[in-house]
mmCIF file of C-alpha atoms in Angstrom:
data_model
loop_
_atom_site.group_PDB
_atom_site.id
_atom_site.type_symbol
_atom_site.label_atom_id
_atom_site.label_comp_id
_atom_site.label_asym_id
_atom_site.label_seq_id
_atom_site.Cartn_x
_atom_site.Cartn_y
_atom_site.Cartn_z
ATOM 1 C CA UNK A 735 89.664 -11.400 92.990
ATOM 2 C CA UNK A 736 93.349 -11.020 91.673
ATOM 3 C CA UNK A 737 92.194 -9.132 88.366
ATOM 4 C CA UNK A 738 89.582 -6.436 87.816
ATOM 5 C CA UNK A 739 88.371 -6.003 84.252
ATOM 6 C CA UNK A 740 87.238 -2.474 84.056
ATOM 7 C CA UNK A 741 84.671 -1.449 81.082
ATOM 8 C CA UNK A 742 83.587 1.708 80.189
ATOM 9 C CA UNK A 743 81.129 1.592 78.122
ATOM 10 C CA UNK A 744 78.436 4.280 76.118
ATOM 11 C CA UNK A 745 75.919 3.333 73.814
ATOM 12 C CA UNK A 746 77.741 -0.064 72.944
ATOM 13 C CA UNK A 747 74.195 -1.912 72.329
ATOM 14 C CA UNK A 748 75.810 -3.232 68.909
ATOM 15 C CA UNK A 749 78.998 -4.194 70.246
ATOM 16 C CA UNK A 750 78.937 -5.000 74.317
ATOM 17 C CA UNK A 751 77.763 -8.430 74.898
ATOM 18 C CA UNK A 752 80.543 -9.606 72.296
ATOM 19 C CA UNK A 753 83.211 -7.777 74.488
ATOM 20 C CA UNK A 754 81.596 -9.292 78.100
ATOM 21 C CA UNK A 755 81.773 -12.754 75.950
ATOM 22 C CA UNK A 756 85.414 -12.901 75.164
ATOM 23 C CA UNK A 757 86.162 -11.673 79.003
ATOM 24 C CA UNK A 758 84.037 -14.512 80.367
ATOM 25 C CA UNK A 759 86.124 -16.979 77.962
ATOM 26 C CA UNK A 760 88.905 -16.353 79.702
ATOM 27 C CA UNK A 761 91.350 -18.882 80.470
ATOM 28 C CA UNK A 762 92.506 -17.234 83.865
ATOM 29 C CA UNK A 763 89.215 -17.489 85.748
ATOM 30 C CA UNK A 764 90.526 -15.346 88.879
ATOM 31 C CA UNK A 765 88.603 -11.979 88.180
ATOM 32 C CA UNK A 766 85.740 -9.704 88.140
ATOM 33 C CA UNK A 767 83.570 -7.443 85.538
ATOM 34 C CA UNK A 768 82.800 -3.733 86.408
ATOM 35 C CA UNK A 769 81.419 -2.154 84.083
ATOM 36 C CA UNK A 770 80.915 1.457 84.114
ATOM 37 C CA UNK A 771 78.081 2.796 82.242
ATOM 38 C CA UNK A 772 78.803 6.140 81.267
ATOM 39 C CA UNK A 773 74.634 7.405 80.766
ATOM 40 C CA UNK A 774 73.937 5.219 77.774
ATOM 41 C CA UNK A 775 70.746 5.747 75.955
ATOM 42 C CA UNK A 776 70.470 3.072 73.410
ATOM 43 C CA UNK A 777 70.204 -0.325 76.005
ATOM 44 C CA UNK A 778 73.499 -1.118 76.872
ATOM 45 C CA UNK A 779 72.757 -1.435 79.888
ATOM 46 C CA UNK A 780 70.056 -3.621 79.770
ATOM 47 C CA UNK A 781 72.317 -6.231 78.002
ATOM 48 C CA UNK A 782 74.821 -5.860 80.513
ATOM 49 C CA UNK A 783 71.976 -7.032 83.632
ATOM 50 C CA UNK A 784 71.505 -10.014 81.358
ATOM 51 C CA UNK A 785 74.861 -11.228 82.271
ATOM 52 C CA UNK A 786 73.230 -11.519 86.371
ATOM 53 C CA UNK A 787 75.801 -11.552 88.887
ATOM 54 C CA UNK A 788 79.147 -12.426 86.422
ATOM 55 C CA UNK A 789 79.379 -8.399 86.245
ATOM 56 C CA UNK A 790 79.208 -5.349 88.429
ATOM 57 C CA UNK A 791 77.201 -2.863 86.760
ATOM 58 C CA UNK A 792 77.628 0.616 87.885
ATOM 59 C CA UNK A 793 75.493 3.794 86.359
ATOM 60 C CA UNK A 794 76.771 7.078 86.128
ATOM 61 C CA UNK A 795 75.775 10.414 84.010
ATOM 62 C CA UNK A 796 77.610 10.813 81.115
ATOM 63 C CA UNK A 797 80.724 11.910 82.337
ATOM 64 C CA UNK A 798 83.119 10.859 79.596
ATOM 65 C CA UNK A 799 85.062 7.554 79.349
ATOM 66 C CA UNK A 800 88.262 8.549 80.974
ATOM 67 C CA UNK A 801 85.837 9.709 83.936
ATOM 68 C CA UNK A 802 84.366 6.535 83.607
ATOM 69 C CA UNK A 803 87.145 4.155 83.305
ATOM 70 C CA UNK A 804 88.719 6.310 86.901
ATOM 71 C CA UNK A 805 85.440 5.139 88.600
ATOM 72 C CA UNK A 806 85.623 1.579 87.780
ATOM 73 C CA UNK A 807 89.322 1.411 89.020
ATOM 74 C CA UNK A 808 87.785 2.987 92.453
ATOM 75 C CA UNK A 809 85.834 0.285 92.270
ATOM 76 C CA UNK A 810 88.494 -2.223 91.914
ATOM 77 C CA UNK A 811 89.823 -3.829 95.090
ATOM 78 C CA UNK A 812 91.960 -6.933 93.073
ATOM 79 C CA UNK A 813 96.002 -7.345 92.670
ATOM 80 C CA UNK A 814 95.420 -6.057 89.632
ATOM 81 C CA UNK A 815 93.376 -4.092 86.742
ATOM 82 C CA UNK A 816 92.281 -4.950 83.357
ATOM 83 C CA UNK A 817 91.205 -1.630 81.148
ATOM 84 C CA UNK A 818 88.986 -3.040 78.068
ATOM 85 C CA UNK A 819 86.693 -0.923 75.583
ATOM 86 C CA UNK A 820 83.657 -1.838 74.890
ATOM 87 C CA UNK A 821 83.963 -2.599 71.545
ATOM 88 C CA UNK A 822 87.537 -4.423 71.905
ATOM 89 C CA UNK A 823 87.605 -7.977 72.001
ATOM 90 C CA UNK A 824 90.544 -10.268 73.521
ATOM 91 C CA UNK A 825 91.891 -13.651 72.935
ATOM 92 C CA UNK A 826 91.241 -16.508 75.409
ATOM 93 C CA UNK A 827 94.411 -16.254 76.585
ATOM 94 C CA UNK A 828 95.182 -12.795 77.249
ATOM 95 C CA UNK A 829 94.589 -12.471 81.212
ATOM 96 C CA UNK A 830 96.652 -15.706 81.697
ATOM 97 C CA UNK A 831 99.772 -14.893 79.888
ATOM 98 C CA UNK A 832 99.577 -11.308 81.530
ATOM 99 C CA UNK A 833 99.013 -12.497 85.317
ATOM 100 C CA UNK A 834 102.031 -14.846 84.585
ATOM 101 C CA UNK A 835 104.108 -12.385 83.524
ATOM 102 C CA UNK A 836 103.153 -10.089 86.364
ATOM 103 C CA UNK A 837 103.290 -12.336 89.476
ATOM 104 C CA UNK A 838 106.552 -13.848 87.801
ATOM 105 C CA UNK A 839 108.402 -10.450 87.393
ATOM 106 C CA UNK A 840 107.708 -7.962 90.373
ATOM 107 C CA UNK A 841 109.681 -5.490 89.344
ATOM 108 C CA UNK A 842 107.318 -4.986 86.116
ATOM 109 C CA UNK A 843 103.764 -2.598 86.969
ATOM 110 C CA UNK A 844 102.119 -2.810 83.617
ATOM 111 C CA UNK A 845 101.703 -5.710 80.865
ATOM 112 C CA UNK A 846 100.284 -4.392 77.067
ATOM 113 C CA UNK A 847 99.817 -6.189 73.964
ATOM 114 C CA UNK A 848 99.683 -6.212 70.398
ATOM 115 C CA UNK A 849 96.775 -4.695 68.597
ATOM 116 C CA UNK A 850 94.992 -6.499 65.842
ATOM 117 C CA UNK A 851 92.503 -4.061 64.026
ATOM 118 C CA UNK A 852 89.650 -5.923 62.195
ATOM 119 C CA UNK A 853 86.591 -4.541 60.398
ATOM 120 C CA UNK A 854 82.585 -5.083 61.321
ATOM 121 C CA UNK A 855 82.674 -8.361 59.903
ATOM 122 C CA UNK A 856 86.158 -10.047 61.071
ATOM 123 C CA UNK A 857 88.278 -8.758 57.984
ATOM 124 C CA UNK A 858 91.608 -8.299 59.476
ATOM 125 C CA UNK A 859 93.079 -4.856 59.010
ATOM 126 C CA UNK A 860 96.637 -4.872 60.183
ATOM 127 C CA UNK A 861 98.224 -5.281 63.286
ATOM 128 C CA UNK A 862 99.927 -2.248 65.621
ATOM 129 C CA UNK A 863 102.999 -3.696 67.459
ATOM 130 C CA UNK A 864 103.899 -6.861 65.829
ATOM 131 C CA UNK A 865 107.177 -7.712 64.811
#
């Protein structure tokens, strides 16, 4: 796999399988899910399994989410490594323009984005980083 997409998530029942969507719309189709479930008691994990074999699903006591975003990038073995929240969603697109811009420029390690904020139900809320 050239990209690892590395999710941390705890009790995310509400928002996970929306997040694991928008990853498996991706336009780049050259990567992997591990998520890292960080002791969730609510059934996130459960909807995670219903995704099969499209996602590695590792357990772990609740250890924090920096704790558990570190294990899922011990997990990784691609080029390179995704971090996504669970409850962060990203446009088609995103892995594709980023691998381009990485393979195309070595001398660049790390490719971020603009942030659009949006409420429960869509409602845009502003945008961090646009110009």
């Amino acid at each position: 796999m050239k990209v690892n997409v590395v999710i941390p998530v705890y009790n995310a029942h509400d928002v996970i399988r929306e997040t694991i969507e928008t990853v498996l719309a991706q336009t780049w189709k050259d990567y992997d899910i591990i998520i890292v479930d960080d002791g969730s008691t609510d059934g996130s994990g459960a909807i995670v399994r219903e995704f099969g074999d499209r996602i590695r699903h590792v357990r772990q006591e609740n250890s924090g989410v920096a704790r558990a975003r570190n294990r899922g990038i011990a997990e990784s073995a691609g080029e390179y490594i995704a971090l996504l929240d669970h409850d962060d969603l990203w446009h088609p697109t995103k892995l594709e323009k980023q691998v381009a811009v990485l393979d195309g420029h070595h001398q660049v390690g790390m490719v971020i984005t603009d942030v659009a904020h949006m409420d429960r139900h869509g409602k845009p809320m502003g945008v961090i980083g646009a110009r």
